[in-house]
Amino acid sequence: MEEVYVEDRKTIRKKAFIFDLDGVLVFTDKYHYLAWKELADRLGIYFDETINHRLRGVSRMDSLEIILERAAESYTDAQKEAFAAEKNETYKNLLEKMTPADVTREVRDTLAQLKSRGHKVAIGSSSKNTKFILKQVDLLDVFDAVSDGTNITKSKPDPEVFLKAADFLGEEYDNCIVVEDAYAGVDAAKSGNMLCAGIGDARGYEKTDYPLDTFSDILKIAK
Ligand code: B16
Ligand code: MG
């Protein structure tokens, strides 16, 4: 009897959605680029848009390591910490320019629709600036939970950020659908035993369960 009840409850349970931030809800890669470029130029290290693309979904320190691949000298951990802090200062000054107009009507309406259909929604982002960005674009109150770079020890492709988001929501992992734009994020979702919808770069990735042509396509998979 108990087993039937549990099974029934599972089948009627609404999926929860966990959204990556950068590249899905907002587009801050241009600001990351400008901030890393300023640092790289000061250090005399070559940096371009192609290298910047490799930084998508990757943590701040891992991003720095990618940039330093082209450095002529090696740096101490203390110097690397200082470089990352310097970049973040520049980046945060650029983020100050963001306003609610940086989130499309399509994104806002889709999130509202999901919530009105009874789905929980959370953020799963590598960024330590997540709450600052959400505040700038007036999305902070929309989410039931926020898991970000401040509450994890391992960044994507490790699933920790998404597992924490599910824990914060009180959801089982296999009842969550992650929405991602980066390969590292899709890998993280899949190794966390979650379903994954892919937009942008991740749309064509073979590990993506639901390719999205446009953000509102999420409503087609919201059951
Ligand atoms: P921060 P996401 C990621 O955000 C960005 O895609 C990635 O480029 C950045 O290095 C990372 O956040 C860390 O950001 O320096 O602000 O802590 O895509 O996981 O939302
Ligand atoms: Mg992303």
Short mmCIF file of C-alpha atoms and ligand atoms in Angstrom, two decimals:
data_model
loop_
_atom_site.label_atom_id
_atom_site.label_comp_id
_atom_site.label_asym_id
_atom_site.label_seq_id
_atom_site.Cartn_x
_atom_site.Cartn_y
_atom_site.Cartn_z
CA MET A 1 0.00 0.00 0.00
CA GLU A 2 2.76 2.37 1.06
CA GLU A 3 4.69 1.59 -2.14
CA VAL A 4 1.72 2.49 -4.34
CA TYR A 5 1.33 5.79 -2.52
CA VAL A 6 5.00 6.66 -3.02
CA GLU A 7 4.79 5.73 -6.71
CA ASP A 8 1.65 7.85 -7.17
CA ARG A 9 3.22 10.78 -5.46
CA LYS A 10 6.25 10.51 -7.73
CA THR A 11 4.23 10.50 -10.92
CA ILE A 12 2.20 13.56 -10.00
CA ARG A 13 5.16 15.51 -8.66
CA LYS A 14 5.98 18.59 -10.73
CA LYS A 15 9.49 18.81 -12.07
CA ALA A 16 11.70 21.50 -10.53
CA PHE A 17 13.81 23.69 -12.81
CA ILE A 18 17.36 24.75 -12.00
CA PHE A 19 18.67 27.58 -14.16
CA ASP A 20 22.23 28.42 -14.96
CA LEU A 21 22.59 32.21 -14.91
CA ASP A 22 25.19 33.47 -17.37
CA GLY A 23 24.28 32.49 -20.93
CA VAL A 24 20.76 31.39 -19.98
CA LEU A 25 19.02 34.22 -18.08
CA VAL A 26 21.55 37.01 -18.61
CA PHE A 27 24.56 37.55 -20.86
CA THR A 28 27.57 38.80 -18.94
CA ASP A 29 30.28 37.15 -21.04
CA LYS A 30 31.04 40.52 -22.72
CA TYR A 31 31.80 41.97 -19.27
CA HIS A 32 33.90 38.92 -18.33
CA TYR A 33 35.80 39.43 -21.59
CA LEU A 34 36.48 43.13 -20.99
CA ALA A 35 37.61 42.52 -17.41
CA TRP A 36 39.91 39.59 -18.26
CA LYS A 37 41.24 41.50 -21.27
CA GLU A 38 42.23 44.46 -19.09
CA LEU A 39 44.14 42.13 -16.75
CA ALA A 40 45.74 40.14 -19.58
CA ASP A 41 46.87 43.34 -21.34
CA ARG A 42 48.42 44.66 -18.13
CA LEU A 43 50.33 41.38 -17.72
CA GLY A 44 51.29 41.26 -21.41
CA ILE A 45 49.40 37.99 -22.02
CA TYR A 46 47.59 37.33 -25.30
CA PHE A 47 43.81 37.00 -24.85
CA ASP A 48 41.00 36.99 -27.39
CA GLU A 49 37.30 36.13 -27.82
CA THR A 50 38.11 32.49 -28.64
CA ILE A 51 39.95 32.02 -25.37
CA ASN A 52 37.13 33.87 -23.60
CA HIS A 53 34.69 31.32 -24.98
CA ARG A 54 36.54 28.56 -23.11
CA LEU A 55 35.70 30.36 -19.84
CA ARG A 56 31.94 29.84 -20.11
CA GLY A 57 30.57 28.15 -17.01
CA VAL A 58 34.11 27.74 -15.63
CA SER A 59 34.94 29.12 -12.15
CA ARG A 60 36.94 32.34 -11.68
CA MET A 61 40.20 30.63 -10.63
CA ASP A 62 39.91 27.98 -13.36
CA SER A 63 39.31 30.80 -15.86
CA LEU A 64 42.48 32.53 -14.66
CA GLU A 65 44.46 29.30 -15.14
CA ILE A 66 43.25 29.12 -18.76
CA ILE A 67 44.40 32.72 -19.35
CA LEU A 68 47.76 32.05 -17.72
CA GLU A 69 48.42 29.14 -20.13
CA ARG A 70 49.89 31.82 -22.42
CA ALA A 71 51.92 33.63 -19.75
CA ALA A 72 55.68 33.78 -20.20
CA GLU A 73 56.31 33.47 -16.46
CA SER A 74 54.74 31.51 -13.63
CA TYR A 75 53.00 33.14 -10.70
CA THR A 76 52.54 32.29 -7.02
CA ASP A 77 49.16 31.41 -5.55
CA ALA A 78 49.10 34.79 -3.78
CA GLN A 79 49.70 36.60 -7.08
CA LYS A 80 46.93 34.56 -8.73
CA GLU A 81 44.52 35.48 -5.92
CA ALA A 82 45.39 39.14 -6.45
CA PHE A 83 44.87 38.85 -10.23
CA ALA A 84 41.46 37.24 -9.75
CA ALA A 85 40.45 39.96 -7.27
CA GLU A 86 41.63 42.66 -9.68
CA LYS A 87 39.60 41.14 -12.51
CA ASN A 88 36.55 40.87 -10.28
CA GLU A 89 36.77 44.58 -9.36
CA THR A 90 36.73 45.53 -13.03
CA TYR A 91 33.94 43.02 -13.71
CA LYS A 92 31.77 44.28 -10.84
CA ASN A 93 32.13 47.87 -12.02
CA LEU A 94 30.83 46.73 -15.42
CA LEU A 95 27.95 44.80 -13.80
CA GLU A 96 26.80 48.08 -12.20
CA LYS A 97 25.57 49.01 -15.69
CA MET A 98 23.06 46.13 -15.73
CA THR A 99 19.37 46.94 -15.31
CA PRO A 100 16.06 44.99 -15.47
CA ALA A 101 16.12 45.69 -19.23
CA ASP A 102 18.93 43.09 -19.48
CA VAL A 103 16.39 40.31 -18.96
CA THR A 104 14.01 39.69 -21.85
CA ARG A 105 10.24 39.67 -21.56
CA GLU A 106 10.35 36.06 -22.83
CA VAL A 107 12.52 34.99 -19.87
CA ARG A 108 10.37 36.79 -17.30
CA ASP A 109 7.09 35.47 -18.74
CA THR A 110 8.40 31.89 -18.98
CA LEU A 111 9.58 31.92 -15.36
CA ALA A 112 6.20 33.34 -14.26
CA GLN A 113 4.36 30.64 -16.26
CA LEU A 114 6.43 27.85 -14.72
CA LYS A 115 5.70 29.13 -11.24
CA SER A 116 1.99 29.55 -11.92
CA ARG A 117 1.91 25.91 -13.15
CA GLY A 118 3.34 24.86 -9.79
CA HIS A 119 7.00 24.25 -10.69
CA LYS A 120 9.74 25.26 -8.29
CA VAL A 121 12.54 27.32 -9.81
CA ALA A 122 16.12 27.71 -8.61
CA ILE A 123 19.46 29.11 -9.74
CA GLY A 124 22.55 26.91 -10.17
CA SER A 125 25.43 29.21 -11.17
CA SER A 126 29.22 29.05 -10.76
CA SER A 127 29.31 32.80 -10.23
CA LYS A 128 30.12 34.32 -6.87
CA ASN A 129 28.42 37.47 -8.16
CA THR A 130 25.07 35.72 -8.70
CA LYS A 131 23.06 37.59 -6.09
CA PHE A 132 24.52 40.93 -7.17
CA ILE A 133 23.53 40.21 -10.80
CA LEU A 134 20.04 38.98 -9.85
CA LYS A 135 19.52 42.16 -7.83
CA GLN A 136 20.68 44.38 -10.71
CA VAL A 137 18.19 42.79 -13.12
CA ASP A 138 15.39 42.50 -10.53
CA LEU A 139 15.15 38.69 -10.53
CA LEU A 140 16.19 37.99 -6.95
CA ASP A 141 12.65 37.50 -5.64
CA VAL A 142 11.61 35.17 -8.47
CA PHE A 143 13.58 32.09 -7.34
CA ASP A 144 12.71 29.61 -4.61
CA ALA A 145 16.42 28.91 -4.04
CA VAL A 146 19.81 30.19 -5.16
CA SER A 147 22.87 27.91 -5.32
CA ASP A 148 25.99 29.66 -6.58
CA GLY A 149 29.76 29.99 -6.41
CA THR A 150 29.58 31.05 -2.76
CA ASN A 151 28.19 27.71 -1.52
CA ILE A 152 30.31 25.20 -3.44
CA THR A 153 33.80 23.78 -3.21
CA LYS A 154 33.89 22.14 -6.66
CA SER A 155 32.75 23.91 -9.81
CA LYS A 156 31.10 22.54 -12.97
CA PRO A 157 31.49 19.90 -14.44
CA ASP A 158 31.18 18.67 -10.86
CA PRO A 159 27.43 18.47 -10.04
CA GLU A 160 27.75 20.10 -6.60
CA VAL A 161 26.11 23.43 -7.51
CA PHE A 162 23.01 21.67 -8.89
CA LEU A 163 22.81 19.09 -6.09
CA LYS A 164 22.87 21.96 -3.58
CA ALA A 165 20.13 23.76 -5.51
CA ALA A 166 17.96 20.61 -5.33
CA ASP A 167 18.75 20.27 -1.61
CA PHE A 168 17.77 23.91 -1.00
CA LEU A 169 14.49 23.23 -2.82
CA GLY A 170 13.92 19.95 -0.97
CA GLU A 171 13.70 18.11 -4.32
CA GLU A 172 14.98 14.70 -5.36
CA TYR A 173 17.78 14.98 -7.90
CA ASP A 174 16.01 12.92 -10.55
CA ASN A 175 13.02 15.26 -10.36
CA CYS A 176 15.10 18.26 -11.48
CA ILE A 177 15.66 19.67 -14.96
CA VAL A 178 18.74 21.85 -15.35
CA VAL A 179 18.74 24.55 -18.03
CA GLU A 180 22.28 25.19 -19.29
CA ASP A 181 24.23 26.88 -22.07
CA ALA A 182 27.71 25.43 -21.42
CA TYR A 183 29.05 21.91 -22.02
CA ALA A 184 30.58 21.90 -18.51
CA GLY A 185 27.12 22.63 -17.10
CA VAL A 186 25.44 19.84 -19.07
CA ASP A 187 28.12 17.41 -17.88
CA ALA A 188 27.49 18.60 -14.30
CA ALA A 189 23.73 18.06 -14.59
CA LYS A 190 24.11 14.58 -16.10
CA SER A 191 26.62 13.42 -13.50
CA GLY A 192 24.15 14.66 -10.86
CA ASN A 193 21.51 12.31 -12.33
CA MET A 194 19.41 15.24 -13.53
CA LEU A 195 17.72 15.91 -16.83
CA CYS A 196 19.18 18.77 -18.84
CA ALA A 197 17.74 21.26 -21.32
CA GLY A 198 20.35 22.95 -23.51
CA ILE A 199 20.23 26.41 -25.05
CA GLY A 200 22.89 28.26 -27.05
CA ASP A 201 26.11 26.20 -27.26
CA ALA A 202 24.55 23.35 -25.26
CA ARG A 203 21.65 23.02 -27.69
CA GLY A 204 23.69 20.80 -30.01
CA TYR A 205 25.56 18.86 -27.32
CA GLU A 206 24.77 15.13 -27.53
CA LYS A 207 24.36 14.81 -23.75
CA THR A 208 21.53 17.40 -23.73
CA ASP A 209 18.12 15.75 -23.13
CA TYR A 210 15.99 18.64 -24.40
CA PRO A 211 17.43 20.99 -27.04
CA LEU A 212 15.78 24.42 -26.78
CA ASP A 213 15.46 26.68 -29.81
CA THR A 214 14.25 29.50 -27.63
CA PHE A 215 13.86 30.02 -23.88
CA SER A 216 10.06 29.68 -23.85
CA ASP A 217 10.42 26.12 -25.29
CA ILE A 218 10.90 25.16 -21.63
CA LEU A 219 7.13 25.36 -21.30
CA LYS A 220 6.84 22.40 -23.72
CA ILE A 221 8.79 20.16 -21.34
CA ALA A 222 7.14 21.44 -18.14
CA LYS A 223 4.80 18.66 -17.13
P1 B16 B 1 32.43 34.86 -11.06
P2 B16 B 1 27.33 30.53 -14.90
C1 B16 B 1 29.84 31.46 -14.75
O1 B16 B 1 28.45 31.68 -14.60
C2 B16 B 1 30.34 32.13 -16.01
O2 B16 B 1 29.78 31.51 -17.17
C3 B16 B 1 31.85 32.00 -16.09
O3 B16 B 1 32.32 32.66 -17.24
C4 B16 B 1 32.47 32.62 -14.81
O4 B16 B 1 33.88 32.47 -14.83
C5 B16 B 1 31.87 31.94 -13.60
O5 B16 B 1 30.46 32.07 -13.61
C6 B16 B 1 32.40 32.52 -12.30
O6 B16 B 1 31.94 33.85 -12.19
O7 B16 B 1 33.81 35.33 -11.39
O8 B16 B 1 31.39 35.96 -11.12
O9 B16 B 1 32.39 34.14 -9.73
O10 B16 B 1 27.34 30.30 -16.38
O11 B16 B 1 27.70 29.30 -14.07
O12 B16 B 1 26.07 31.20 -14.42
MG MG B 2 26.34 29.56 -18.26
#
